[in-house]
CSV table of N, CA and C in Angstrom, one decimal:
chain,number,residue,atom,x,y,z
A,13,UNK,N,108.1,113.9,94.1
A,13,UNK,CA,108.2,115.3,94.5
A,13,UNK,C,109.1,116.0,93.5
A,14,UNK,N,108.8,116.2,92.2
A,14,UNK,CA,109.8,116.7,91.3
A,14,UNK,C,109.6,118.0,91.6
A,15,UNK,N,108.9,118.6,92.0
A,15,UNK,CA,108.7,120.6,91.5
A,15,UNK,C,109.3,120.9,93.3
A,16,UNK,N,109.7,120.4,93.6
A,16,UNK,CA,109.9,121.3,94.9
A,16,UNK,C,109.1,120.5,96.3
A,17,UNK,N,108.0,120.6,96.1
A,17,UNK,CA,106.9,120.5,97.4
A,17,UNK,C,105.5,119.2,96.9
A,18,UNK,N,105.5,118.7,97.7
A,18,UNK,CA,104.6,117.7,97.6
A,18,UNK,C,103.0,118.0,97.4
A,19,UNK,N,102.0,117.7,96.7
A,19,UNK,CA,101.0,117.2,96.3
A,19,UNK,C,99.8,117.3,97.6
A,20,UNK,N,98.9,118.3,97.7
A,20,UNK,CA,98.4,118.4,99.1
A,20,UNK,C,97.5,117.0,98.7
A,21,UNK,N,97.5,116.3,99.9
A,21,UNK,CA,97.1,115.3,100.6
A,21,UNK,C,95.9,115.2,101.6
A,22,UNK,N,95.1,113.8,101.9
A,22,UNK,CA,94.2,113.7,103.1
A,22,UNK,C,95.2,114.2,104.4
A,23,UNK,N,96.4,113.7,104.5
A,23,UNK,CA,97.2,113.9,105.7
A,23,UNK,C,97.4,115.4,105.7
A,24,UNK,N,97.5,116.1,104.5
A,24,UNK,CA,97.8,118.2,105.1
A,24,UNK,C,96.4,118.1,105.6
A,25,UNK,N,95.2,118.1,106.0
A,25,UNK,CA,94.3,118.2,106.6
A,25,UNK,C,94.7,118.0,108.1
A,26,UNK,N,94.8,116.6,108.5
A,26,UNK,CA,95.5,116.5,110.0
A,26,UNK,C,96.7,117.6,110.5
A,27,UNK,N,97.6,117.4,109.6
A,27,UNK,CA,98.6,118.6,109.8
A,27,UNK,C,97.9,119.9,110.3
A,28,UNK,N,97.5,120.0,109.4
A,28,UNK,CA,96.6,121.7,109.8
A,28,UNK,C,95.5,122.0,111.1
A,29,UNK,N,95.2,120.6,111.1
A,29,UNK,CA,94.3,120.6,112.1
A,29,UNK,C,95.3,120.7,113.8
A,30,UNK,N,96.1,120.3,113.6
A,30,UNK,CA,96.9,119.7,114.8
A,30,UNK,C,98.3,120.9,115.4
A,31,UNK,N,98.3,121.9,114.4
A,31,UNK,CA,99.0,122.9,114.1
A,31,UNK,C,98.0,124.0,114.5
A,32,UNK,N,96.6,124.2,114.0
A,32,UNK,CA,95.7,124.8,114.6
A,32,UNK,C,95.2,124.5,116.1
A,33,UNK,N,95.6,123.3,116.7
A,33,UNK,CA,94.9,123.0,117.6
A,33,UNK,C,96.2,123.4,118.7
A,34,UNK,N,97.1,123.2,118.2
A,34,UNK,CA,98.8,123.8,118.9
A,34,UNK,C,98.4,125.3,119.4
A,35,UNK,N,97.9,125.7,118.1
A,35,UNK,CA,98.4,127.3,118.1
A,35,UNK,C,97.0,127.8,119.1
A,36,UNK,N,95.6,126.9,119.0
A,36,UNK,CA,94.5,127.2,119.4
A,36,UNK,C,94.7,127.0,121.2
A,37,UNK,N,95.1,126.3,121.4
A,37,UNK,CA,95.5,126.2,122.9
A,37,UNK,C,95.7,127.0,123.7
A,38,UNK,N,97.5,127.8,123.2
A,38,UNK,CA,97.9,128.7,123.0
A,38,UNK,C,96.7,130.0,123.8
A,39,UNK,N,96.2,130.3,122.6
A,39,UNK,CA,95.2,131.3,122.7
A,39,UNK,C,93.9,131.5,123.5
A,40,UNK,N,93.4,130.1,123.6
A,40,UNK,CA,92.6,130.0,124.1
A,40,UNK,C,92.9,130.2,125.7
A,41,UNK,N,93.9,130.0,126.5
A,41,UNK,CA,94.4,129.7,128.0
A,41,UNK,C,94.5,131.3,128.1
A,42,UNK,N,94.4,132.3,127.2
A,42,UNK,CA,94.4,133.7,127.6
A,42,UNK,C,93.1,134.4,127.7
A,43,UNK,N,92.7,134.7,128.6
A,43,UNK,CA,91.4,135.3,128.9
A,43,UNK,C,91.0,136.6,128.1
A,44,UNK,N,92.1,136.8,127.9
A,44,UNK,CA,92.2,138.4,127.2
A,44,UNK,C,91.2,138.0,125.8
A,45,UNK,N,91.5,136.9,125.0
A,45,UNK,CA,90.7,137.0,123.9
A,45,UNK,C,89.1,136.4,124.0
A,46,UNK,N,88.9,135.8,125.1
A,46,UNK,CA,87.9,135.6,125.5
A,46,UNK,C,86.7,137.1,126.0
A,47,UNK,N,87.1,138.2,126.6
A,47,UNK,CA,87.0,139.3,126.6
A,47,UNK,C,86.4,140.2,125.3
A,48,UNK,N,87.4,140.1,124.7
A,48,UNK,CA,87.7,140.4,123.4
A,48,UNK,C,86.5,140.2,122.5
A,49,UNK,N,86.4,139.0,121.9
A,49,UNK,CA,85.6,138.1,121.5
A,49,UNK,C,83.8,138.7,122.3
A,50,UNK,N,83.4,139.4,123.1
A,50,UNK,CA,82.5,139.8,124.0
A,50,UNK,C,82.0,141.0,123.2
A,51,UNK,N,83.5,141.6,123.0
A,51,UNK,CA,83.2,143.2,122.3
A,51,UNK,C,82.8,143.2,120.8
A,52,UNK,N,83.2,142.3,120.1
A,52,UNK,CA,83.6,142.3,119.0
A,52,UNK,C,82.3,143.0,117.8
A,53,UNK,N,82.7,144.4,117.0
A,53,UNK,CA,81.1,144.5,116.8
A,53,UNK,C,81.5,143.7,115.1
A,54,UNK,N,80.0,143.6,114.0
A,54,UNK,CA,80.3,143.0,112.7
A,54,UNK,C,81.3,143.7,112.1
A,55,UNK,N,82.0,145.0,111.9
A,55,UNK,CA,83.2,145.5,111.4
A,55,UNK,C,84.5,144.7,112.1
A,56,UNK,N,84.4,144.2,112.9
A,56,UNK,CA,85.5,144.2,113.5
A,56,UNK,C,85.9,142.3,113.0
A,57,UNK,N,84.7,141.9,113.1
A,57,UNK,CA,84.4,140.6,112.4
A,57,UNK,C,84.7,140.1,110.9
A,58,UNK,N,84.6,141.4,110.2
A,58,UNK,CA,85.2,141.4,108.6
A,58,UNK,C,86.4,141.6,108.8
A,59,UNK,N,86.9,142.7,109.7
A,59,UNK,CA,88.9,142.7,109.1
A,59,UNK,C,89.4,141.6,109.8
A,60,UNK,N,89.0,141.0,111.0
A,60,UNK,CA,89.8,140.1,111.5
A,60,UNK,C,89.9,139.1,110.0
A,61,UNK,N,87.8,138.7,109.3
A,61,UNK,CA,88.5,137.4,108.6
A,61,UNK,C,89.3,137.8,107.3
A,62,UNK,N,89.1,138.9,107.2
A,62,UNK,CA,89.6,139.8,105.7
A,62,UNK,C,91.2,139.5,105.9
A,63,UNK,N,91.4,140.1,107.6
A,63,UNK,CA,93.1,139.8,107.7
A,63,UNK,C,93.7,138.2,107.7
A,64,UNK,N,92.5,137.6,108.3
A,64,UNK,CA,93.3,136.6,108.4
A,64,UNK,C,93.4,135.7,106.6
A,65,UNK,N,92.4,136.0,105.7
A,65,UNK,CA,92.9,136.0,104.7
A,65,UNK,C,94.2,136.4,104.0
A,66,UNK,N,94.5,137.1,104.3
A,66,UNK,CA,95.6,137.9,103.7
A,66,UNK,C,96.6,137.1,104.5
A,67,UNK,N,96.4,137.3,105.3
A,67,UNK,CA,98.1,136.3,106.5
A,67,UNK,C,97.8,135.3,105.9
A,68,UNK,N,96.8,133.9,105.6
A,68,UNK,CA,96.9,132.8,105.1
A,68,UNK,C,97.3,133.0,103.8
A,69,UNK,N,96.6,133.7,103.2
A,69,UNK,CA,97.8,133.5,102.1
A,69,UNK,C,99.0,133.8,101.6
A,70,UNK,N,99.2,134.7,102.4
A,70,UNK,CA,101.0,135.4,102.6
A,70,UNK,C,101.7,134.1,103.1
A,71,UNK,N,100.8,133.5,104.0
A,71,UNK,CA,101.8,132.4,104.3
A,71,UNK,C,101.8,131.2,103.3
A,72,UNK,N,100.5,130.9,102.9
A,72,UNK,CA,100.8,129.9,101.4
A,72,UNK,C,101.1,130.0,100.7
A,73,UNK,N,101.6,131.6,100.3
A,73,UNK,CA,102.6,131.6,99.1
A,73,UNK,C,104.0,131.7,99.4
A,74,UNK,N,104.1,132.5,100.2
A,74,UNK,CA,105.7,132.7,100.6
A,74,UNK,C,106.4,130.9,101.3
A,75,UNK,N,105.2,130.1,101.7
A,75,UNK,CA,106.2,128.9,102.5
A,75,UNK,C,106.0,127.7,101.7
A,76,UNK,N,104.9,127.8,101.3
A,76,UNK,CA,104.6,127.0,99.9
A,76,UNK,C,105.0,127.3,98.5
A,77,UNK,N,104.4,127.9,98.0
A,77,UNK,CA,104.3,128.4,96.2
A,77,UNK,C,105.5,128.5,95.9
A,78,UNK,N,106.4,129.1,96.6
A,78,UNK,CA,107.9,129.6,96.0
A,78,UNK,C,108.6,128.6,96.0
A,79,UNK,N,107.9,127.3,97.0
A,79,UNK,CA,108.9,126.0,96.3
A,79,UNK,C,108.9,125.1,94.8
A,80,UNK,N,107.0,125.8,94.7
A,80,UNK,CA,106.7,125.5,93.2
A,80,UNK,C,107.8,125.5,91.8
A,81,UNK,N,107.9,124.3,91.2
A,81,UNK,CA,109.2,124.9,90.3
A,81,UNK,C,108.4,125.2,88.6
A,82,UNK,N,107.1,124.0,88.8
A,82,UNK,CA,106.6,124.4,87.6
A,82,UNK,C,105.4,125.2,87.6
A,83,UNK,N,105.3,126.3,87.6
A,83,UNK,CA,104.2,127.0,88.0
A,83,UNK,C,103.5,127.2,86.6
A,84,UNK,N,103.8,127.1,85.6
A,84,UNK,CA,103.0,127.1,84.7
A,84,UNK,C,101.9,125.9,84.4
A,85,UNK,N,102.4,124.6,84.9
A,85,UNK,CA,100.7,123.6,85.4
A,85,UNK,C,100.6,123.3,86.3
A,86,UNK,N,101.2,124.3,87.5
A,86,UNK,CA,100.5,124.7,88.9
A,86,UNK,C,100.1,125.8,88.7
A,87,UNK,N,98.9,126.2,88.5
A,87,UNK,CA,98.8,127.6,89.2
A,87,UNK,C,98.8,127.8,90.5
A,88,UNK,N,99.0,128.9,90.8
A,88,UNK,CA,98.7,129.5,92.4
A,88,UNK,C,97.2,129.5,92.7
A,89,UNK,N,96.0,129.7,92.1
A,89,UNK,CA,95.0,129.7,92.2
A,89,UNK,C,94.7,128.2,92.9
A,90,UNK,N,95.1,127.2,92.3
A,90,UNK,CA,94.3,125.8,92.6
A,90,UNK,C,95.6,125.5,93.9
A,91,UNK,N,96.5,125.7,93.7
A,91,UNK,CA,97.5,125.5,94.7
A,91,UNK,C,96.9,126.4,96.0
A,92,UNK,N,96.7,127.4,96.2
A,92,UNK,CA,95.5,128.3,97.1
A,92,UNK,C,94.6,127.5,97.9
A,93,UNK,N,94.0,127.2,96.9
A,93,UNK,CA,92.0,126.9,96.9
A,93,UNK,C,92.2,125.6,98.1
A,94,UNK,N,93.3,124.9,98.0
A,94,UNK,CA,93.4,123.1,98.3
A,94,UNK,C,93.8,123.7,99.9
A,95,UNK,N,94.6,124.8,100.0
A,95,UNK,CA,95.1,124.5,101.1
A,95,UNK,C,94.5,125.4,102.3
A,96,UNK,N,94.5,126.9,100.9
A,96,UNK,CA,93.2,127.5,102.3
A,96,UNK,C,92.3,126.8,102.9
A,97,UNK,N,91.5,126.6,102.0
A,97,UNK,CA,90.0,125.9,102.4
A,97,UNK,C,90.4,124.9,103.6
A,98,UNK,N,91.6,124.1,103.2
A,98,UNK,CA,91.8,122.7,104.5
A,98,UNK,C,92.5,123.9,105.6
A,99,UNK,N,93.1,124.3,105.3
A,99,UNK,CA,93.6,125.4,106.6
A,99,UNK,C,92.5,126.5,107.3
A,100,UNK,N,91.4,126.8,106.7
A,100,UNK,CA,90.5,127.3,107.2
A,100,UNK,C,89.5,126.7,108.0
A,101,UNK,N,89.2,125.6,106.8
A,101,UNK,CA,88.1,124.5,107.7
A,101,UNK,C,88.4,124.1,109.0
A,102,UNK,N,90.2,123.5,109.1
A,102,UNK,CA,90.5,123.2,110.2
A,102,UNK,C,90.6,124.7,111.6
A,103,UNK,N,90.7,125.3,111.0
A,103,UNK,CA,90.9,126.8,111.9
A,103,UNK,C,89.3,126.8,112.7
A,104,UNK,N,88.3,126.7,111.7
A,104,UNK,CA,87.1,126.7,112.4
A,104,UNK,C,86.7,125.3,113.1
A,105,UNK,N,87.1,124.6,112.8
A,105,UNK,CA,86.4,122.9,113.6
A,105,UNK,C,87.8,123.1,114.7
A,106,UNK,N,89.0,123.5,115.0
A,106,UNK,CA,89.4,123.5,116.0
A,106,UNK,C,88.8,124.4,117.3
A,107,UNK,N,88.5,125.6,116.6
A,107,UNK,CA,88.0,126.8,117.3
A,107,UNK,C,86.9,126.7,117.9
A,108,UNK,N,85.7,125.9,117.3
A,108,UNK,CA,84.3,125.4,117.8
A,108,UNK,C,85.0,124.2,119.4
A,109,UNK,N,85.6,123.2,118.8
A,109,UNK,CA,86.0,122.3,119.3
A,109,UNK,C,86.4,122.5,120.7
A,110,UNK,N,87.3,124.2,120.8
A,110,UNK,CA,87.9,124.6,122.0
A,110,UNK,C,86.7,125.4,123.1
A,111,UNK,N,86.0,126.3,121.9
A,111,UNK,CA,85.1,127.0,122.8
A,111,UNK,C,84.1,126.2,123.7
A,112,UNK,N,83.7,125.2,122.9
A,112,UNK,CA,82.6,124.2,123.6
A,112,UNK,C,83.4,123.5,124.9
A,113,UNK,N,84.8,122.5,124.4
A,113,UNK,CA,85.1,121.9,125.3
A,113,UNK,C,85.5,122.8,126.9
A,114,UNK,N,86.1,124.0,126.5
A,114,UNK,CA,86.6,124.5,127.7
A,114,UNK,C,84.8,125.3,128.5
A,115,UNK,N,84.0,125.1,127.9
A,115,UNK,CA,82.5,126.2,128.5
A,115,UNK,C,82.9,127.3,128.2
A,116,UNK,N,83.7,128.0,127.0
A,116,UNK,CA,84.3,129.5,126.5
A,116,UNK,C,82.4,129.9,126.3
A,117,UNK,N,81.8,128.9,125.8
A,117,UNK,CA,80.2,129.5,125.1
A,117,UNK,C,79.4,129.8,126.4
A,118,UNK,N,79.6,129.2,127.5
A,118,UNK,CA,78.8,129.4,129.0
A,118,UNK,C,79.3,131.0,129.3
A,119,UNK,N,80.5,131.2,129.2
A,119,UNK,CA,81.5,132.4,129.7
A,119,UNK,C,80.7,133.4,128.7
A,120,UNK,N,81.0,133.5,127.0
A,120,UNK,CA,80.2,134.9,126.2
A,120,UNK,C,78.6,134.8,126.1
A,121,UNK,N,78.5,133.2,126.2
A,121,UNK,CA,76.9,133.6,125.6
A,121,UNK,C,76.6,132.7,124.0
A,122,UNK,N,75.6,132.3,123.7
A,122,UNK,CA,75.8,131.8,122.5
A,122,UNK,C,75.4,133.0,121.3
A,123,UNK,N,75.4,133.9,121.8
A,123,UNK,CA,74.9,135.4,120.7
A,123,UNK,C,76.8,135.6,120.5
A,124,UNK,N,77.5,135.1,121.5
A,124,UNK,CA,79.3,135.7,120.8
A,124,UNK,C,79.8,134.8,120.5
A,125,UNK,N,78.7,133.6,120.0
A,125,UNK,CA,80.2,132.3,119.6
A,125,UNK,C,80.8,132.7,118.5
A,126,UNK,N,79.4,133.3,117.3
A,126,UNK,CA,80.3,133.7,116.2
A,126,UNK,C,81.3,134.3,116.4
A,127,UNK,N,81.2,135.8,117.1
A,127,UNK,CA,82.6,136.4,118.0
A,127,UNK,C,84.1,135.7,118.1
A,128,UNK,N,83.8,134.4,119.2
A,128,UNK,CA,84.5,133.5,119.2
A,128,UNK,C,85.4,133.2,118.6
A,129,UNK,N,84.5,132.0,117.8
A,129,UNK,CA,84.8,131.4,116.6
A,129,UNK,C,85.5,132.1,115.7
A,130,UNK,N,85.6,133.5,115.2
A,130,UNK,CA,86.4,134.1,114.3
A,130,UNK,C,87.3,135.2,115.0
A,131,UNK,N,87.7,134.8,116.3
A,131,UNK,CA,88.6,135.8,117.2
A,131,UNK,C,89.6,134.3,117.3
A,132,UNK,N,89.3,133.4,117.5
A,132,UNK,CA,90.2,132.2,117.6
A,132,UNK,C,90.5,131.6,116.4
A,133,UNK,N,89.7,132.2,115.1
A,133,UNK,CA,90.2,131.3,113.7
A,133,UNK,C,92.0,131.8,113.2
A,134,UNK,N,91.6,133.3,113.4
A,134,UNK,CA,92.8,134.1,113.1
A,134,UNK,C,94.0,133.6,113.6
A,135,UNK,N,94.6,133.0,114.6
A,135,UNK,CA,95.7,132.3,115.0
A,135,UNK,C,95.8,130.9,114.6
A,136,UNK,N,94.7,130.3,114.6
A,136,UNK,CA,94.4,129.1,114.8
A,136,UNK,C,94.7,128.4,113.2
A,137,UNK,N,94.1,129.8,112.5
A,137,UNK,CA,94.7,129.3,111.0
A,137,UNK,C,96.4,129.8,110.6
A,138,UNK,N,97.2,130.9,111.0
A,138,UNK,CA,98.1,130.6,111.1
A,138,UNK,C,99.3,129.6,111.4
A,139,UNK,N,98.7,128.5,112.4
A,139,UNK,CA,99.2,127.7,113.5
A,139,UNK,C,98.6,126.5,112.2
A,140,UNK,N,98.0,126.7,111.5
A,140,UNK,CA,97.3,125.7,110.7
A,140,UNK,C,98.5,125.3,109.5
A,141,UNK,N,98.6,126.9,108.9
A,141,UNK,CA,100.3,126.6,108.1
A,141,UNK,C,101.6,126.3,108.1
A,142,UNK,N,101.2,125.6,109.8
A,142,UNK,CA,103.0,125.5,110.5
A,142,UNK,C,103.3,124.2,109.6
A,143,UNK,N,102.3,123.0,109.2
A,143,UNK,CA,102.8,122.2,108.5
A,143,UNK,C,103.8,122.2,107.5
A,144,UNK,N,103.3,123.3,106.7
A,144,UNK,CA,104.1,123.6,105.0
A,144,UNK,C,105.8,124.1,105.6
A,145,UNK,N,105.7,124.9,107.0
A,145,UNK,CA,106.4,125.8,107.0
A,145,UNK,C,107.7,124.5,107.7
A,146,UNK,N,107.1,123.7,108.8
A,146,UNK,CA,107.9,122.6,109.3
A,146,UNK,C,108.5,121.5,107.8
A,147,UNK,N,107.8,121.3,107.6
A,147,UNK,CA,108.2,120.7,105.9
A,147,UNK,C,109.5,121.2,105.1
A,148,UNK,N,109.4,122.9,105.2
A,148,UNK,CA,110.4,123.3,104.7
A,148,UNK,C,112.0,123.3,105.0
A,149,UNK,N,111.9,123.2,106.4
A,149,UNK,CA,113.4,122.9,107.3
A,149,UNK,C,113.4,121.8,107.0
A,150,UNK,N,114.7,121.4,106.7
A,150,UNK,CA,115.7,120.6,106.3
A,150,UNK,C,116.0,120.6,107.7
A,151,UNK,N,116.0,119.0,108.2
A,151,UNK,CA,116.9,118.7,109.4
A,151,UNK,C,118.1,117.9,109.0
């Protein structure tokens, strides 16, 4: 671990998944976004994932990247790509995972899972970068 921060791994995948599934809990035990998720029209479906783009990577750069020391054969781009994607992927395989198991899909309907599924990725991928950010504290 010479540059600061470690080498993303098979194990930041569990991390993220288990951090989304923390934060997915969380959210899911509130009816309010279940509701929510009901209304949701396709506008409202872009900026949530447009935002939640932007919050993931505000958070992978600011809790990650900045520990980067050699950034000239890291770029941010590939450093990005490795950990969105695993923090995204996990945001949606936890979110499917919650709606099914609790009957969230009996409650909207299967015409609002997509609804669902991207009203619960938004936290769910946040809760996804708690890894990097636990990492960072020094105990």
């Amino acid at each position: 671990m010479k540059d600061g921060i470690q080498h993303f791994s098979r194990e930041d995948f569990f991390y993220s998944f288990f951090g989304a599934l923390f934060v997915g809990f969380v959210f899911m035990s509130k009816g309010f976004l279940i509701d929510i998720a009901k209304n949701l029209t396709n506008t409202h479906l872009i900026i949530i994932t447009v935002l939640t783009l932007i919050f993931t990577t505000t958070q992978i750069y600011f809790v990650g990247y900045t520990r980067v020391h050699d950034k000239v054969h890291r770029g941010f781009g590939e450093f990005w790509a490795k950990r969105f994607i695993t923090v995204y992927v996990a945001s949606i395989v936890v979110s499917l995972i919650l709606i099914y198991v609790y009957g969230i899909n009996k409650m909207i309907g299967s015409d609002k899972i997509i609804n669902a599924v991207v009203a619960f990725s938004m936290p769910c991928s946040l809760g996804a970068t708690l890894s990097d950010l636990v990492k960072k504290i020094k105990f």
